[in-house]
Amino acid sequence: MQDLNDMVYFAEVAERGGFAAAGRALGIPKSRLSRRVADLEGQLGVQLLQRSTRSLSLTPAGELYLRHCLAMRDAAQAAAEAVAQVQTEPRGTIRISCPVTLAQSSLGPLLPRFMQRYPAVRVEMMVLNRPVDPVEEGVDIALRVRPTIEDSATLVAKNFGESGGLLVASPELLRRQGPVKTPLDLDKLDTVAMSAAGDGRVSMRLEGPDGAEHLWHHAPRYLADDLATLQFAVLAGTGAGVLPDYMCREHIRNGLLVEVLPGWGPRPGICHAVFPQRRALVPAVRKLIDFLAENMTGVEPHDYAI
């Protein structure tokens, strides 16, 4: 009898469009995955995949075989999840992805409390500043902070509330390059940012009193894809920048930072989780989603690029 794992491996490769993506999702080296699929083709006596240096496609036999592999894989997953739903205690591994600042400010302190409540649950957290596709990368819950929640046919979203950012600078920078009384005066200032377009410029829509808007274009003097690093630069007077309100308030109270244009700022981000609907049926994943919804509402992390 064929190894049923090989059928799953083939299905993952075919669905994800390559060995590298499937290997990441399965946690299996690309070379091993390629060898197992080749062995499967040898056992069947047919070629399932057309391989080239740039693309991967199914043969007619591969298309036929894939339908049976998907049905087998989905039936196995449904069986496991049916059993998981009748467990009295949530258990198993939950894989989460989270932006760096959100992990440090909110999720980091919360997860130990969740794990203390559910001792049979194991957590693997990816803390990184890049977009994560839960389906492609095998993640149960991906936490995001973005201006909008994207529509998706494969993912469900859970809204945890808005997060705000402030445009701030050091008093010394404003003495040197200010004053800033209107949005047009922002062009006087050196700036810092997490990223820029290919021409080195950043476009940011600022919202002001009574629904006023200003599209601010600037060329940051300093780029760093980490908000804590940018905070050091803003405090040192390197440039003005948008920072999470929770990172600024104490420094504003102490006079180390100044809100550049009070009442003006970027559109708030929405702190939310996205997850495959099927995974939300697993008790441990469902419990964590509910726990985060209860405890993250009202927090104010901020990281628009994730």
CSV table of C-alpha atoms in Angstrom, one decimal:
chain,number,residue,atom,x,y,z
A,1,MET,CA,0.0,0.0,0.0
A,2,GLN,CA,1.2,3.5,-0.7
A,3,ASP,CA,2.4,5.7,2.1
A,4,LEU,CA,-0.5,8.0,2.7
A,5,ASN,CA,1.9,10.8,3.8
A,6,ASP,CA,3.2,10.9,0.3
A,7,MET,CA,-0.3,11.7,-1.0
A,8,VAL,CA,-0.5,14.5,1.5
A,9,TYR,CA,3.0,15.8,0.4
A,10,PHE,CA,1.9,15.7,-3.3
A,11,ALA,CA,-1.3,17.6,-2.5
A,12,GLU,CA,0.6,20.3,-0.6
A,13,VAL,CA,3.1,20.7,-3.4
A,14,ALA,CA,0.4,21.0,-6.0
A,15,GLU,CA,-1.8,23.4,-4.0
A,16,ARG,CA,1.1,25.7,-3.0
A,17,GLY,CA,2.7,25.7,-6.4
A,18,GLY,CA,6.1,24.4,-5.5
A,19,PHE,CA,8.3,22.4,-3.2
A,20,ALA,CA,9.7,25.3,-1.3
A,21,ALA,CA,6.3,26.7,-0.2
A,22,ALA,CA,5.0,23.2,0.6
A,23,GLY,CA,8.2,22.4,2.6
A,24,ARG,CA,7.7,25.6,4.7
A,25,ALA,CA,4.1,24.7,5.5
A,26,LEU,CA,5.0,21.1,6.3
A,27,GLY,CA,8.2,21.7,8.1
A,28,ILE,CA,10.1,19.4,5.7
A,29,PRO,CA,13.2,20.2,3.7
A,30,LYS,CA,12.6,20.9,0.1
A,31,SER,CA,15.0,18.2,-1.0
A,32,ARG,CA,13.3,15.5,1.0
A,33,LEU,CA,9.9,16.6,-0.2
A,34,SER,CA,11.0,16.4,-3.8
A,35,ARG,CA,12.5,12.9,-3.3
A,36,ARG,CA,9.2,11.6,-1.7
A,37,VAL,CA,7.1,12.9,-4.6
A,38,ALA,CA,9.5,11.4,-7.1
A,39,ASP,CA,9.3,8.1,-5.2
A,40,LEU,CA,5.5,8.3,-5.4
A,41,GLU,CA,5.6,8.9,-9.2
A,42,GLY,CA,7.9,5.8,-9.4
A,43,GLN,CA,5.5,3.7,-7.4
A,44,LEU,CA,2.5,4.8,-9.5
A,45,GLY,CA,4.5,4.5,-12.8
A,46,VAL,CA,3.3,7.9,-14.1
A,47,GLN,CA,4.5,11.5,-14.0
A,48,LEU,CA,2.4,13.7,-11.8
A,49,LEU,CA,4.2,17.0,-12.1
A,50,GLN,CA,5.8,18.8,-15.0
A,51,ARG,CA,9.0,20.4,-13.6
A,52,SER,CA,11.0,23.3,-15.1
A,53,THR,CA,13.5,25.8,-13.6
A,54,ARG,CA,10.7,28.4,-13.3
A,55,SER,CA,7.4,26.6,-12.9
A,56,LEU,CA,5.6,23.5,-11.8
A,57,SER,CA,2.4,22.2,-13.3
A,58,LEU,CA,0.2,19.1,-13.1
A,59,THR,CA,0.1,16.4,-15.8
A,60,PRO,CA,-3.3,15.0,-16.7
A,61,ALA,CA,-2.6,12.1,-14.4
A,62,GLY,CA,-1.5,14.5,-11.7
A,63,GLU,CA,-4.8,16.4,-11.9
A,64,LEU,CA,-6.8,13.2,-11.6
A,65,TYR,CA,-4.6,11.9,-8.7
A,66,LEU,CA,-4.7,15.3,-6.9
A,67,ARG,CA,-8.5,15.1,-6.5
A,68,HIS,CA,-8.2,11.9,-4.6
A,69,CYS,CA,-5.3,13.1,-2.5
A,70,LEU,CA,-7.2,16.2,-1.5
A,71,ALA,CA,-10.3,14.2,-0.5
A,72,MET,CA,-8.1,11.9,1.6
A,73,ARG,CA,-6.2,14.7,3.3
A,74,ASP,CA,-9.4,16.7,4.0
A,75,ALA,CA,-11.1,13.6,5.4
A,76,ALA,CA,-8.1,13.0,7.7
A,77,GLN,CA,-8.1,16.6,8.9
A,78,ALA,CA,-11.9,16.5,9.5
A,79,ALA,CA,-11.5,13.3,11.6
A,80,ALA,CA,-8.8,14.8,13.7
A,81,GLU,CA,-10.7,18.0,14.2
A,82,ALA,CA,-13.9,16.1,15.1
A,83,VAL,CA,-12.0,14.4,17.9
A,84,ALA,CA,-10.4,17.7,19.0
A,85,GLN,CA,-13.8,19.2,19.4
A,86,VAL,CA,-14.9,16.7,21.9
A,87,GLN,CA,-11.8,17.0,24.1
A,88,THR,CA,-12.6,18.4,27.5
A,89,GLU,CA,-9.3,20.2,27.7
A,90,PRO,CA,-7.7,22.2,24.8
A,91,ARG,CA,-4.4,20.7,23.8
A,92,GLY,CA,-1.9,20.6,21.0
A,93,THR,CA,0.3,23.1,19.2
A,94,ILE,CA,-0.8,26.5,18.1
A,95,ARG,CA,1.4,28.4,15.6
A,96,ILE,CA,1.1,32.2,15.7
A,97,SER,CA,2.7,35.0,13.7
A,98,CYS,CA,2.9,38.5,15.2
A,99,PRO,CA,4.6,41.9,14.4
A,100,VAL,CA,7.5,42.7,16.6
A,101,THR,CA,6.1,45.7,18.5
A,102,LEU,CA,2.7,43.9,19.0
A,103,ALA,CA,4.5,40.9,20.5
A,104,GLN,CA,6.6,43.1,22.8
A,105,SER,CA,3.8,45.4,24.0
A,106,SER,CA,0.7,43.2,24.1
A,107,LEU,CA,0.9,39.5,23.0
A,108,GLY,CA,4.1,38.8,24.9
A,109,PRO,CA,2.6,39.5,28.3
A,110,LEU,CA,-0.7,37.8,27.5
A,111,LEU,CA,0.5,34.4,26.2
A,112,PRO,CA,2.0,33.2,29.5
A,113,ARG,CA,-1.4,33.8,31.1
A,114,PHE,CA,-3.1,31.8,28.4
A,115,MET,CA,-0.6,28.9,28.7
A,116,GLN,CA,-1.0,28.9,32.5
A,117,ARG,CA,-4.7,28.5,32.1
A,118,TYR,CA,-4.4,25.7,29.5
A,119,PRO,CA,-1.3,23.7,30.4
A,120,ALA,CA,-1.7,21.1,27.6
A,121,VAL,CA,-1.3,23.7,24.9
A,122,ARG,CA,2.0,24.4,23.2
A,123,VAL,CA,2.7,27.6,21.4
A,124,GLU,CA,5.1,28.4,18.5
A,125,MET,CA,5.2,32.1,17.8
A,126,MET,CA,6.9,33.8,14.8
A,127,VAL,CA,7.8,37.4,15.7
A,128,LEU,CA,8.6,39.2,12.5
A,129,ASN,CA,8.0,42.4,10.5
A,130,ARG,CA,6.7,40.9,7.3
A,131,PRO,CA,3.3,39.8,6.0
A,132,VAL,CA,2.4,36.2,6.7
A,133,ASP,CA,0.1,34.0,4.7
A,134,PRO,CA,-1.5,31.6,7.2
A,135,VAL,CA,-2.4,29.1,4.6
A,136,GLU,CA,0.9,29.0,2.7
A,137,GLU,CA,3.0,29.1,5.9
A,138,GLY,CA,1.0,26.7,8.1
A,139,VAL,CA,0.1,29.4,10.7
A,140,ASP,CA,-3.0,29.0,12.8
A,141,ILE,CA,-3.4,32.6,13.8
A,142,ALA,CA,-1.7,35.7,12.1
A,143,LEU,CA,-2.0,38.9,14.1
A,144,ARG,CA,-2.0,42.1,12.0
A,145,VAL,CA,-2.4,45.8,12.4
A,146,ARG,CA,-3.5,47.5,9.1
A,147,PRO,CA,-5.6,50.4,8.0
A,148,THR,CA,-8.3,48.0,6.7
A,149,ILE,CA,-9.2,44.3,7.1
A,150,GLU,CA,-8.7,42.6,3.8
A,151,ASP,CA,-11.5,40.5,2.3
A,152,SER,CA,-10.4,36.9,1.9
A,153,ALA,CA,-12.1,33.8,0.6
A,154,THR,CA,-9.9,31.5,2.7
A,155,LEU,CA,-9.4,33.4,5.9
A,156,VAL,CA,-11.7,34.7,8.7
A,157,ALA,CA,-10.8,37.9,10.6
A,158,LYS,CA,-11.4,38.8,14.2
A,159,ASN,CA,-11.3,42.6,15.0
A,160,PHE,CA,-9.6,43.5,18.3
A,161,GLY,CA,-10.1,47.3,17.9
A,162,GLU,CA,-8.2,50.3,16.6
A,163,SER,CA,-4.6,51.4,17.3
A,164,GLY,CA,-3.3,54.9,17.0
A,165,GLY,CA,-0.1,56.6,16.0
A,166,LEU,CA,1.3,60.0,16.7
A,167,LEU,CA,3.5,62.3,14.6
A,168,VAL,CA,6.2,63.3,17.0
A,169,ALA,CA,9.6,65.0,17.1
A,170,SER,CA,12.2,66.1,19.7
A,171,PRO,CA,11.9,69.7,20.9
A,172,GLU,CA,15.5,70.3,19.6
A,173,LEU,CA,14.5,69.3,16.1
A,174,LEU,CA,11.5,71.6,16.1
A,175,ARG,CA,13.7,74.5,17.4
A,176,ARG,CA,16.2,73.8,14.6
A,177,GLN,CA,13.8,73.2,11.7
A,178,GLY,CA,10.3,74.5,12.8
A,179,PRO,CA,8.0,75.9,13.6
A,180,VAL,CA,5.3,73.6,12.3
A,181,LYS,CA,1.9,75.2,12.3
A,182,THR,CA,0.1,73.7,9.3
A,183,PRO,CA,0.6,70.4,7.4
A,184,LEU,CA,2.5,72.3,4.7
A,185,ASP,CA,5.1,73.1,7.3
A,186,LEU,CA,6.0,69.4,7.6
A,187,ASP,CA,8.1,69.8,4.5
A,188,LYS,CA,10.7,71.6,6.6
A,189,LEU,CA,11.5,68.6,8.8
A,190,ASP,CA,13.9,65.8,8.5
A,191,THR,CA,12.0,62.5,8.9
A,192,VAL,CA,12.4,58.9,9.8
A,193,ALA,CA,10.2,55.9,8.6
A,194,MET,CA,10.0,52.1,8.5
A,195,SER,CA,10.1,51.9,4.7
A,196,ALA,CA,10.0,53.9,1.5
A,197,ALA,CA,9.1,53.5,-2.1
A,198,GLY,CA,11.7,52.8,-4.8
A,199,ASP,CA,12.3,56.5,-5.3
A,200,GLY,CA,13.1,56.9,-1.5
A,201,ARG,CA,9.9,58.8,-0.7
A,202,VAL,CA,7.0,58.0,1.6
A,203,SER,CA,3.3,59.1,1.0
A,204,MET,CA,1.2,59.2,4.1
A,205,ARG,CA,-2.4,60.4,4.4
A,206,LEU,CA,-2.9,62.5,7.6
A,207,GLU,CA,-6.3,63.1,9.0
A,208,GLY,CA,-7.1,66.3,10.9
A,209,PRO,CA,-9.9,68.2,12.7
A,210,ASP,CA,-13.4,68.2,11.1
A,211,GLY,CA,-12.5,65.6,8.5
A,212,ALA,CA,-9.6,67.5,7.0
A,213,GLU,CA,-7.0,65.5,5.1
A,214,HIS,CA,-3.4,66.1,3.9
A,215,LEU,CA,-1.4,63.8,1.7
A,216,TRP,CA,2.1,64.2,3.1
A,217,HIS,CA,5.1,63.3,0.8
A,218,HIS,CA,8.5,63.1,2.4
A,219,ALA,CA,11.9,61.5,1.8
A,220,PRO,CA,13.0,60.0,5.1
A,221,ARG,CA,16.6,60.7,6.2
A,222,TYR,CA,16.6,57.5,8.2
A,223,LEU,CA,14.9,54.2,7.4
A,224,ALA,CA,14.7,51.3,9.9
A,225,ASP,CA,12.1,48.4,9.8
A,226,ASP,CA,11.8,48.4,13.6
A,227,LEU,CA,9.8,50.9,15.6
A,228,ALA,CA,12.0,50.7,18.7
A,229,THR,CA,15.0,51.6,16.6
A,230,LEU,CA,13.2,54.5,15.1
A,231,GLN,CA,12.2,55.7,18.5
A,232,PHE,CA,15.8,56.2,19.4
A,233,ALA,CA,16.3,58.3,16.3
A,234,VAL,CA,13.3,60.5,17.0
A,235,LEU,CA,14.4,61.1,20.6
A,236,ALA,CA,17.9,62.0,19.4
A,237,GLY,CA,16.5,64.6,17.0
A,238,THR,CA,17.4,62.7,13.8
A,239,GLY,CA,13.9,63.3,12.4
A,240,ALA,CA,10.2,63.5,13.0
A,241,GLY,CA,8.2,60.2,12.7
A,242,VAL,CA,5.0,58.4,13.4
A,243,LEU,CA,5.3,56.2,16.5
A,244,PRO,CA,2.7,54.2,18.4
A,245,ASP,CA,0.9,56.3,20.9
A,246,TYR,CA,1.9,53.8,23.7
A,247,MET,CA,5.6,54.4,22.9
A,248,CYS,CA,5.2,58.2,23.0
A,249,ARG,CA,3.0,59.2,25.9
A,250,GLU,CA,5.5,59.0,28.6
A,251,HIS,CA,8.2,60.8,26.6
A,252,ILE,CA,5.7,63.6,25.8
A,253,ARG,CA,4.8,63.9,29.5
A,254,ASN,CA,8.5,64.2,30.3
A,255,GLY,CA,9.1,66.8,27.6
A,256,LEU,CA,11.4,64.5,25.6
A,257,LEU,CA,9.1,64.4,22.6
A,258,VAL,CA,6.5,66.8,21.2
A,259,GLU,CA,3.4,66.1,19.1
A,260,VAL,CA,4.2,67.9,15.9
A,261,LEU,CA,0.7,68.8,14.8
A,262,PRO,CA,-1.8,68.1,17.6
A,263,GLY,CA,-5.0,66.8,16.1
A,264,TRP,CA,-3.3,65.5,13.0
A,265,GLY,CA,-2.2,61.9,12.5
A,266,PRO,CA,-2.4,58.8,10.3
A,267,ARG,CA,-5.5,56.8,10.0
A,268,PRO,CA,-5.8,54.4,12.9
A,269,GLY,CA,-4.8,50.8,12.2
A,270,ILE,CA,-7.1,47.9,13.0
A,271,CYS,CA,-5.6,45.3,15.3
A,272,HIS,CA,-7.0,41.9,14.2
A,273,ALA,CA,-6.3,38.2,13.8
A,274,VAL,CA,-6.8,36.2,10.6
A,275,PHE,CA,-7.0,32.4,10.5
A,276,PRO,CA,-8.3,29.6,8.3
A,277,GLN,CA,-11.9,28.9,9.3
A,278,ARG,CA,-11.3,25.2,9.7
A,279,ARG,CA,-8.5,25.8,12.3
A,280,ALA,CA,-10.9,27.9,14.5
A,281,LEU,CA,-12.9,24.7,15.1
A,282,VAL,CA,-9.9,23.2,17.0
A,283,PRO,CA,-10.6,23.9,20.7
A,284,ALA,CA,-7.1,25.3,21.6
A,285,VAL,CA,-7.1,27.7,18.6
A,286,ARG,CA,-10.7,28.8,19.4
A,287,LYS,CA,-9.8,29.4,23.1
A,288,LEU,CA,-6.8,31.5,22.1
A,289,ILE,CA,-8.8,33.6,19.7
A,290,ASP,CA,-11.5,34.2,22.3
A,291,PHE,CA,-8.8,35.0,24.9
A,292,LEU,CA,-7.1,37.6,22.7
A,293,ALA,CA,-10.5,39.2,21.8
A,294,GLU,CA,-11.2,39.6,25.5
A,295,ASN,CA,-7.8,40.9,26.6
A,296,MET,CA,-6.5,42.8,23.6
A,297,THR,CA,-9.5,45.0,23.1
A,298,GLY,CA,-8.5,48.6,23.8
A,299,VAL,CA,-4.8,48.1,23.5
A,300,GLU,CA,-3.0,50.5,21.2
A,301,PRO,CA,-0.2,48.8,19.3
A,302,HIS,CA,0.7,50.2,15.9
A,303,ASP,CA,2.6,48.8,13.0
A,304,TYR,CA,1.0,49.6,9.6
A,305,ALA,CA,3.3,47.4,7.4
A,306,ILE,CA,2.4,44.0,8.8
